[in-house]
Amino acid sequence: MFHFGLLQHFRTEAVRTIGPASLGDKTDMTEITLKYAVSAPYLLHEVLAIAALHLSTLRPDQHTFYQQQAAGLQNTALALMKDAIDSQKQNPVAMFLFASFLGMHVLGDTVLFRDNNSTNFLDSFVGYMKLHRGVSSVINGSWDVIKESELKSLLVASEGMLKRGTTSNNECSGLQSLLDSPDLARSAIDACANTIELLQILFDIDGSMGSINSSTNLIFSWPIRISTVYTDLLMRKKPEAMVILAHYAVLLHRHRWTWLIGQAGRYLVDSIAQHLGARWEPFLEWPVSQLQKMDKVTT
């Protein structure tokens, strides 16, 4: 009965507070997820884990209990996923959904259960980015199947938003000078350039959407779409990559009302500023000022 309660909470509350439950032609992400969860135990357990994680934020008197339940369900989900991969019984669509929710779960853990050590938070967030980027490797070679599944209209709509022309406020224009760094190899410069381009597209889309909640799913997609070269730069804490990440934090802060995101943008900018030091302060002026403006509006 406990797991049934978690399942109901996922269906009626948890998933619908992450982003829009439907898109375009009323594709219902909740029902699609539950359909595949029935035959994919790893996805089912991650769905239950997300519900428990959400409840840990809603029931302070049972916070520890639900946090422990979420962690246990996630560990079971990971073990079941490994078994599915080893036995080659994983479904591409179920695996895609699992990897997406797993990435969100790790983000939630990073933000909700952080300590006061800025270095630890930065390490945890970069680790989340690397894990979420791993979605592409999980579904490598399966995109044709996924694109023809029930997710087709949602994926097509998302791709369309990323490609369509919108009015730009050039939020990332200050990042172009990073590409002149003598400390970056050509492959790193190309990776940063592509990452900046994608980030600007997300800013453009976010600015053009009528509802902040409407673009939340695309904000989650950025870690999936960045290259492994850029992810490696983050893991090595290259300053240029960190400055780009600080600009992404502005988008996160715009979506701070989403429970999985919360103050992630604020923590991220502060952690990066502390790590980089005074030399890189000029490159962080824009994200720092943007967060200050947003916080003034809400105080």
mmCIF file of C-alpha atoms in Angstrom:
data_model
loop_
_atom_site.group_PDB
_atom_site.id
_atom_site.type_symbol
_atom_site.label_atom_id
_atom_site.label_comp_id
_atom_site.label_asym_id
_atom_site.label_seq_id
_atom_site.Cartn_x
_atom_site.Cartn_y
_atom_site.Cartn_z
ATOM 1 C CA MET A 1 0.000 0.000 0.000
ATOM 2 C CA PHE A 2 2.908 2.366 0.693
ATOM 3 C CA HIS A 3 4.261 1.982 -2.846
ATOM 4 C CA PHE A 4 0.777 2.380 -4.274
ATOM 5 C CA GLY A 5 0.504 5.689 -2.414
ATOM 6 C CA LEU A 6 3.815 6.805 -3.904
ATOM 7 C CA LEU A 7 2.603 5.846 -7.365
ATOM 8 C CA GLN A 8 -0.542 7.911 -6.933
ATOM 9 C CA HIS A 9 1.496 10.855 -5.704
ATOM 10 C CA PHE A 10 3.745 10.627 -8.748
ATOM 11 C CA ARG A 11 0.734 10.621 -11.060
ATOM 12 C CA THR A 12 -1.196 13.446 -9.421
ATOM 13 C CA GLU A 13 1.489 15.685 -7.940
ATOM 14 C CA ALA A 14 5.221 15.001 -8.295
ATOM 15 C CA VAL A 15 5.705 14.746 -12.054
ATOM 16 C CA ARG A 16 3.367 17.641 -12.762
ATOM 17 C CA THR A 17 5.442 19.978 -10.596
ATOM 18 C CA ILE A 18 8.599 19.352 -12.654
ATOM 19 C CA GLY A 19 7.298 20.711 -15.945
ATOM 20 C CA PRO A 20 4.292 20.492 -18.248
ATOM 21 C CA ALA A 21 2.746 17.034 -18.202
ATOM 22 C CA SER A 22 1.669 17.382 -21.792
ATOM 23 C CA LEU A 23 2.880 19.203 -24.870
ATOM 24 C CA GLY A 24 1.409 20.070 -28.225
ATOM 25 C CA ASP A 25 -1.005 17.291 -29.062
ATOM 26 C CA LYS A 26 -1.785 16.481 -25.398
ATOM 27 C CA THR A 27 0.898 13.835 -25.207
ATOM 28 C CA ASP A 28 0.606 12.812 -21.544
ATOM 29 C CA MET A 29 4.079 12.189 -20.164
ATOM 30 C CA THR A 30 2.698 10.842 -16.901
ATOM 31 C CA GLU A 31 0.643 8.088 -18.475
ATOM 32 C CA ILE A 32 3.364 7.203 -20.991
ATOM 33 C CA THR A 33 5.872 6.883 -18.156
ATOM 34 C CA LEU A 34 3.570 4.650 -16.120
ATOM 35 C CA LYS A 35 2.789 2.518 -19.168
ATOM 36 C CA TYR A 36 6.465 1.663 -19.638
ATOM 37 C CA ALA A 37 7.075 1.378 -15.896
ATOM 38 C CA VAL A 38 4.716 -1.619 -15.732
ATOM 39 C CA SER A 39 7.161 -3.760 -17.740
ATOM 40 C CA ALA A 40 10.394 -2.025 -16.662
ATOM 41 C CA PRO A 41 10.965 -2.449 -12.897
ATOM 42 C CA TYR A 42 13.952 -0.087 -12.955
ATOM 43 C CA LEU A 43 11.738 2.724 -14.276
ATOM 44 C CA LEU A 44 8.965 1.884 -11.801
ATOM 45 C CA HIS A 45 11.345 2.098 -8.844
ATOM 46 C CA GLU A 46 12.762 5.436 -10.049
ATOM 47 C CA VAL A 47 9.217 6.768 -10.433
ATOM 48 C CA LEU A 48 8.519 5.770 -6.833
ATOM 49 C CA ALA A 49 11.827 7.340 -5.778
ATOM 50 C CA ILE A 50 10.879 10.682 -7.364
ATOM 51 C CA ALA A 51 7.545 10.601 -5.530
ATOM 52 C CA ALA A 52 9.266 9.888 -2.202
ATOM 53 C CA LEU A 53 11.786 12.674 -2.826
ATOM 54 C CA HIS A 54 8.939 15.120 -3.487
ATOM 55 C CA LEU A 55 7.131 14.058 -0.326
ATOM 56 C CA SER A 56 10.310 14.692 1.669
ATOM 57 C CA THR A 57 9.879 18.382 0.791
ATOM 58 C CA LEU A 58 6.167 18.455 1.624
ATOM 59 C CA ARG A 59 6.180 16.642 4.978
ATOM 60 C CA PRO A 60 8.879 18.158 7.210
ATOM 61 C CA ASP A 61 8.031 15.898 10.138
ATOM 62 C CA GLN A 62 8.755 12.856 7.929
ATOM 63 C CA HIS A 63 11.581 14.405 5.925
ATOM 64 C CA THR A 64 14.235 11.853 6.929
ATOM 65 C CA PHE A 65 11.906 8.907 6.377
ATOM 66 C CA TYR A 66 11.024 9.920 2.821
ATOM 67 C CA GLN A 67 14.611 10.866 2.014
ATOM 68 C CA GLN A 68 15.703 7.364 3.047
ATOM 69 C CA GLN A 69 12.884 5.797 1.046
ATOM 70 C CA ALA A 70 13.878 7.804 -2.040
ATOM 71 C CA ALA A 71 17.523 6.745 -1.711
ATOM 72 C CA GLY A 72 16.614 3.085 -1.218
ATOM 73 C CA LEU A 73 14.251 3.023 -4.179
ATOM 74 C CA GLN A 74 16.867 4.718 -6.354
ATOM 75 C CA ASN A 75 19.510 2.132 -5.386
ATOM 76 C CA THR A 76 17.085 -0.663 -6.260
ATOM 77 C CA ALA A 77 16.303 1.040 -9.579
ATOM 78 C CA LEU A 78 20.007 1.242 -10.436
ATOM 79 C CA ALA A 79 20.541 -2.431 -9.624
ATOM 80 C CA LEU A 80 17.531 -3.432 -11.737
ATOM 81 C CA MET A 81 18.774 -1.276 -14.606
ATOM 82 C CA LYS A 82 22.154 -3.001 -14.498
ATOM 83 C CA ASP A 83 20.436 -6.392 -14.604
ATOM 84 C CA ALA A 84 18.337 -5.280 -17.586
ATOM 85 C CA ILE A 85 21.407 -4.080 -19.470
ATOM 86 C CA ASP A 86 23.366 -7.239 -18.662
ATOM 87 C CA SER A 87 20.505 -9.418 -19.887
ATOM 88 C CA GLN A 88 19.866 -7.108 -22.881
ATOM 89 C CA LYS A 89 16.221 -6.798 -21.872
ATOM 90 C CA GLN A 90 16.082 -3.008 -21.596
ATOM 91 C CA ASN A 91 13.485 -1.125 -23.610
ATOM 92 C CA PRO A 92 14.937 1.995 -25.300
ATOM 93 C CA VAL A 93 11.969 4.194 -24.411
ATOM 94 C CA ALA A 94 11.852 2.976 -20.818
ATOM 95 C CA MET A 95 15.609 3.484 -20.528
ATOM 96 C CA PHE A 96 15.330 7.017 -21.894
ATOM 97 C CA LEU A 97 12.610 7.865 -19.378
ATOM 98 C CA PHE A 98 14.573 6.216 -16.572
ATOM 99 C CA ALA A 99 17.754 8.133 -17.364
ATOM 100 C CA SER A 100 15.836 11.413 -17.541
ATOM 101 C CA PHE A 101 14.157 10.916 -14.163
ATOM 102 C CA LEU A 102 17.393 9.642 -12.631
ATOM 103 C CA GLY A 103 19.140 12.837 -13.690
ATOM 104 C CA MET A 104 16.365 14.935 -12.151
ATOM 105 C CA HIS A 105 16.566 12.879 -8.959
ATOM 106 C CA VAL A 106 20.312 13.443 -8.656
ATOM 107 C CA LEU A 107 19.783 17.180 -9.195
ATOM 108 C CA GLY A 108 17.191 17.155 -6.425
ATOM 109 C CA ASP A 109 19.571 15.340 -4.082
ATOM 110 C CA THR A 110 22.326 17.817 -4.922
ATOM 111 C CA VAL A 111 20.153 20.843 -4.105
ATOM 112 C CA LEU A 112 17.917 19.573 -1.312
ATOM 113 C CA PHE A 113 20.557 17.793 0.742
ATOM 114 C CA ARG A 114 23.580 20.015 0.195
ATOM 115 C CA ASP A 115 25.946 20.938 3.019
ATOM 116 C CA ASN A 116 27.469 24.374 3.568
ATOM 117 C CA ASN A 117 30.689 23.547 1.739
ATOM 118 C CA SER A 118 30.737 25.339 -1.616
ATOM 119 C CA THR A 119 33.375 22.988 -3.037
ATOM 120 C CA ASN A 120 31.238 19.965 -2.219
ATOM 121 C CA PHE A 121 28.216 21.534 -3.896
ATOM 122 C CA LEU A 122 30.183 22.394 -7.032
ATOM 123 C CA ASP A 123 31.613 18.878 -7.217
ATOM 124 C CA SER A 124 28.163 17.370 -6.729
ATOM 125 C CA PHE A 125 26.581 19.585 -9.371
ATOM 126 C CA VAL A 126 29.277 18.839 -11.937
ATOM 127 C CA GLY A 127 28.812 15.146 -11.111
ATOM 128 C CA TYR A 128 25.094 15.563 -11.788
ATOM 129 C CA MET A 129 25.913 17.172 -15.147
ATOM 130 C CA LYS A 130 28.136 14.254 -16.090
ATOM 131 C CA LEU A 131 25.498 11.702 -15.103
ATOM 132 C CA HIS A 132 22.728 13.505 -16.961
ATOM 133 C CA ARG A 133 24.964 13.784 -20.027
ATOM 134 C CA GLY A 134 25.221 9.994 -19.839
ATOM 135 C CA VAL A 135 21.629 9.803 -21.053
ATOM 136 C CA SER A 136 22.947 10.044 -24.597
ATOM 137 C CA SER A 137 25.200 7.032 -24.112
ATOM 138 C CA VAL A 138 22.381 5.027 -22.548
ATOM 139 C CA ILE A 139 20.195 5.566 -25.590
ATOM 140 C CA ASN A 140 23.015 5.519 -28.134
ATOM 141 C CA GLY A 141 21.809 3.821 -31.293
ATOM 142 C CA SER A 142 18.175 3.816 -30.126
ATOM 143 C CA TRP A 143 17.018 7.279 -31.178
ATOM 144 C CA ASP A 144 15.169 5.950 -34.225
ATOM 145 C CA VAL A 145 13.078 3.719 -31.963
ATOM 146 C CA ILE A 146 12.456 6.464 -29.409
ATOM 147 C CA LYS A 147 11.475 9.045 -32.032
ATOM 148 C CA GLU A 148 8.815 6.692 -33.417
ATOM 149 C CA SER A 149 7.379 5.909 -29.986
ATOM 150 C CA GLU A 150 4.624 7.712 -28.075
ATOM 151 C CA LEU A 151 7.237 10.356 -27.288
ATOM 152 C CA LYS A 152 7.486 11.350 -30.950
ATOM 153 C CA SER A 153 5.332 14.487 -30.814
ATOM 154 C CA LEU A 154 6.990 15.728 -27.641
ATOM 155 C CA LEU A 155 10.500 15.213 -29.033
ATOM 156 C CA VAL A 156 9.595 16.796 -32.355
ATOM 157 C CA ALA A 157 8.075 19.794 -30.566
ATOM 158 C CA SER A 158 11.178 20.159 -28.372
ATOM 159 C CA GLU A 159 13.496 19.981 -31.370
ATOM 160 C CA GLY A 160 11.337 22.531 -33.158
ATOM 161 C CA MET A 161 11.641 24.972 -30.270
ATOM 162 C CA LEU A 162 15.418 24.581 -30.278
ATOM 163 C CA LYS A 163 15.602 25.347 -33.994
ATOM 164 C CA ARG A 164 13.030 28.080 -34.399
ATOM 165 C CA GLY A 165 14.097 31.687 -34.648
ATOM 166 C CA THR A 166 13.253 33.886 -31.661
ATOM 167 C CA THR A 167 14.126 37.376 -30.517
ATOM 168 C CA SER A 168 17.428 37.272 -28.660
ATOM 169 C CA ASN A 169 18.623 39.410 -25.763
ATOM 170 C CA ASN A 170 22.173 38.138 -26.350
ATOM 171 C CA GLU A 171 22.631 36.963 -22.778
ATOM 172 C CA CYS A 172 25.705 34.960 -23.783
ATOM 173 C CA SER A 173 27.458 37.661 -25.832
ATOM 174 C CA GLY A 174 29.959 38.262 -23.048
ATOM 175 C CA LEU A 175 31.101 34.651 -23.258
ATOM 176 C CA GLN A 176 32.560 34.965 -26.748
ATOM 177 C CA SER A 177 35.836 36.372 -25.441
ATOM 178 C CA LEU A 178 36.417 33.106 -23.597
ATOM 179 C CA LEU A 179 37.022 31.452 -26.955
ATOM 180 C CA ASP A 180 40.230 33.473 -27.354
ATOM 181 C CA SER A 181 41.808 31.806 -24.336
ATOM 182 C CA PRO A 182 45.337 30.520 -25.047
ATOM 183 C CA ASP A 183 44.789 27.874 -22.368
ATOM 184 C CA LEU A 184 42.207 25.981 -24.433
ATOM 185 C CA ALA A 185 42.923 23.427 -27.145
ATOM 186 C CA ARG A 186 41.021 23.697 -30.434
ATOM 187 C CA SER A 187 38.678 20.846 -29.447
ATOM 188 C CA ALA A 188 37.914 22.626 -26.172
ATOM 189 C CA ILE A 189 37.267 25.940 -27.955
ATOM 190 C CA ASP A 190 34.860 24.228 -30.362
ATOM 191 C CA ALA A 191 33.077 22.483 -27.478
ATOM 192 C CA CYS A 192 32.698 25.755 -25.574
ATOM 193 C CA ALA A 193 31.468 27.556 -28.700
ATOM 194 C CA ASN A 194 28.792 24.915 -29.311
ATOM 195 C CA THR A 195 27.789 24.977 -25.630
ATOM 196 C CA ILE A 196 27.450 28.768 -25.665
ATOM 197 C CA GLU A 197 25.340 28.614 -28.831
ATOM 198 C CA LEU A 198 22.973 26.064 -27.301
ATOM 199 C CA LEU A 199 22.766 28.034 -24.070
ATOM 200 C CA GLN A 200 21.796 31.189 -25.959
ATOM 201 C CA ILE A 201 19.065 29.265 -27.758
ATOM 202 C CA LEU A 202 17.689 28.162 -24.378
ATOM 203 C CA PHE A 203 17.763 31.757 -23.130
ATOM 204 C CA ASP A 204 15.890 32.844 -26.277
ATOM 205 C CA ILE A 205 13.251 30.153 -25.859
ATOM 206 C CA ASP A 206 12.873 30.821 -22.150
ATOM 207 C CA GLY A 207 12.377 34.510 -22.829
ATOM 208 C CA SER A 208 9.752 33.860 -25.494
ATOM 209 C CA MET A 209 7.615 31.393 -23.543
ATOM 210 C CA GLY A 210 4.473 32.737 -21.921
ATOM 211 C CA SER A 211 4.847 30.550 -18.854
ATOM 212 C CA ILE A 212 8.081 29.889 -16.947
ATOM 213 C CA ASN A 213 6.879 26.335 -16.306
ATOM 214 C CA SER A 214 6.548 25.691 -20.049
ATOM 215 C CA SER A 215 10.295 25.740 -20.678
ATOM 216 C CA THR A 216 11.431 23.842 -17.568
ATOM 217 C CA ASN A 217 11.855 20.567 -19.445
ATOM 218 C CA LEU A 218 14.174 22.259 -21.933
ATOM 219 C CA ILE A 219 16.260 23.620 -19.052
ATOM 220 C CA PHE A 220 16.681 20.037 -17.852
ATOM 221 C CA SER A 221 17.724 19.015 -21.363
ATOM 222 C CA TRP A 222 20.853 21.192 -21.470
ATOM 223 C CA PRO A 223 23.075 18.702 -19.572
ATOM 224 C CA ILE A 224 21.976 15.991 -22.009
ATOM 225 C CA ARG A 225 22.824 18.050 -25.084
ATOM 226 C CA ILE A 226 26.252 19.356 -24.117
ATOM 227 C CA SER A 227 29.281 17.503 -25.482
ATOM 228 C CA THR A 228 31.487 15.085 -23.600
ATOM 229 C CA VAL A 229 34.421 17.418 -24.285
ATOM 230 C CA TYR A 230 32.672 20.238 -22.425
ATOM 231 C CA THR A 231 31.673 17.872 -19.623
ATOM 232 C CA ASP A 232 35.309 16.836 -19.269
ATOM 233 C CA LEU A 233 36.292 20.513 -19.038
ATOM 234 C CA LEU A 234 33.804 20.894 -16.190
ATOM 235 C CA MET A 235 35.182 17.837 -14.419
ATOM 236 C CA ARG A 236 38.650 19.437 -14.636
ATOM 237 C CA LYS A 237 37.144 22.738 -13.445
ATOM 238 C CA LYS A 238 38.543 24.714 -16.346
ATOM 239 C CA PRO A 239 37.674 28.370 -15.629
ATOM 240 C CA GLU A 240 36.200 28.988 -19.086
ATOM 241 C CA ALA A 241 33.808 26.059 -18.693
ATOM 242 C CA MET A 242 32.901 27.211 -15.180
ATOM 243 C CA VAL A 243 32.009 30.708 -16.402
ATOM 244 C CA ILE A 244 29.648 29.202 -19.005
ATOM 245 C CA LEU A 245 28.071 27.086 -16.275
ATOM 246 C CA ALA A 246 27.538 30.223 -14.164
ATOM 247 C CA HIS A 247 25.506 31.692 -17.041
ATOM 248 C CA TYR A 248 23.399 28.508 -17.152
ATOM 249 C CA ALA A 249 22.780 29.090 -13.445
ATOM 250 C CA VAL A 250 20.809 32.218 -14.394
ATOM 251 C CA LEU A 251 18.324 30.012 -16.235
ATOM 252 C CA LEU A 252 18.099 27.735 -13.226
ATOM 253 C CA HIS A 253 17.366 30.700 -10.979
ATOM 254 C CA ARG A 254 14.557 31.798 -13.285
ATOM 255 C CA HIS A 255 13.010 28.402 -12.556
ATOM 256 C CA ARG A 256 13.723 28.371 -8.822
ATOM 257 C CA TRP A 257 10.049 27.793 -8.046
ATOM 258 C CA THR A 258 10.426 24.236 -9.396
ATOM 259 C CA TRP A 259 11.054 22.094 -6.328
ATOM 260 C CA LEU A 260 13.877 20.096 -7.950
ATOM 261 C CA ILE A 261 15.753 23.310 -8.764
ATOM 262 C CA GLY A 262 15.145 25.619 -5.829
ATOM 263 C CA GLN A 263 18.206 27.748 -5.095
ATOM 264 C CA ALA A 264 20.515 25.685 -7.337
ATOM 265 C CA GLY A 265 21.322 28.740 -9.471
ATOM 266 C CA ARG A 266 22.296 30.810 -6.447
ATOM 267 C CA TYR A 267 24.407 28.041 -4.919
ATOM 268 C CA LEU A 268 26.083 27.417 -8.257
ATOM 269 C CA VAL A 269 27.079 31.020 -8.968
ATOM 270 C CA ASP A 270 28.365 31.495 -5.424
ATOM 271 C CA SER A 271 30.355 28.231 -5.568
ATOM 272 C CA ILE A 272 31.902 29.075 -8.946
ATOM 273 C CA ALA A 273 32.806 32.610 -7.842
ATOM 274 C CA GLN A 274 34.507 31.276 -4.741
ATOM 275 C CA HIS A 275 36.375 28.620 -6.717
ATOM 276 C CA LEU A 276 37.616 30.957 -9.474
ATOM 277 C CA GLY A 277 38.594 33.886 -7.302
ATOM 278 C CA ALA A 278 39.107 37.575 -8.080
ATOM 279 C CA ARG A 279 40.757 37.110 -11.480
ATOM 280 C CA TRP A 280 37.547 35.830 -13.032
ATOM 281 C CA GLU A 281 35.135 38.246 -11.339
ATOM 282 C CA PRO A 282 34.660 40.367 -14.516
ATOM 283 C CA PHE A 283 33.373 37.288 -16.363
ATOM 284 C CA LEU A 284 30.867 36.610 -13.590
ATOM 285 C CA GLU A 285 29.475 40.134 -13.332
ATOM 286 C CA TRP A 286 26.471 39.383 -15.550
ATOM 287 C CA PRO A 287 25.224 36.198 -13.795
ATOM 288 C CA VAL A 288 25.818 37.776 -10.357
ATOM 289 C CA SER A 289 23.877 40.914 -11.327
ATOM 290 C CA GLN A 290 21.023 38.903 -12.868
ATOM 291 C CA LEU A 291 20.506 36.861 -9.713
ATOM 292 C CA GLN A 292 20.524 40.031 -7.630
ATOM 293 C CA LYS A 293 17.842 41.587 -9.859
ATOM 294 C CA MET A 294 15.642 38.505 -9.681
ATOM 295 C CA ASP A 295 15.963 38.278 -5.902
ATOM 296 C CA LYS A 296 15.025 41.948 -5.502
ATOM 297 C CA VAL A 297 11.823 41.353 -7.460
ATOM 298 C CA THR A 298 10.755 38.562 -5.115
ATOM 299 C CA THR A 299 11.656 40.274 -1.835
#
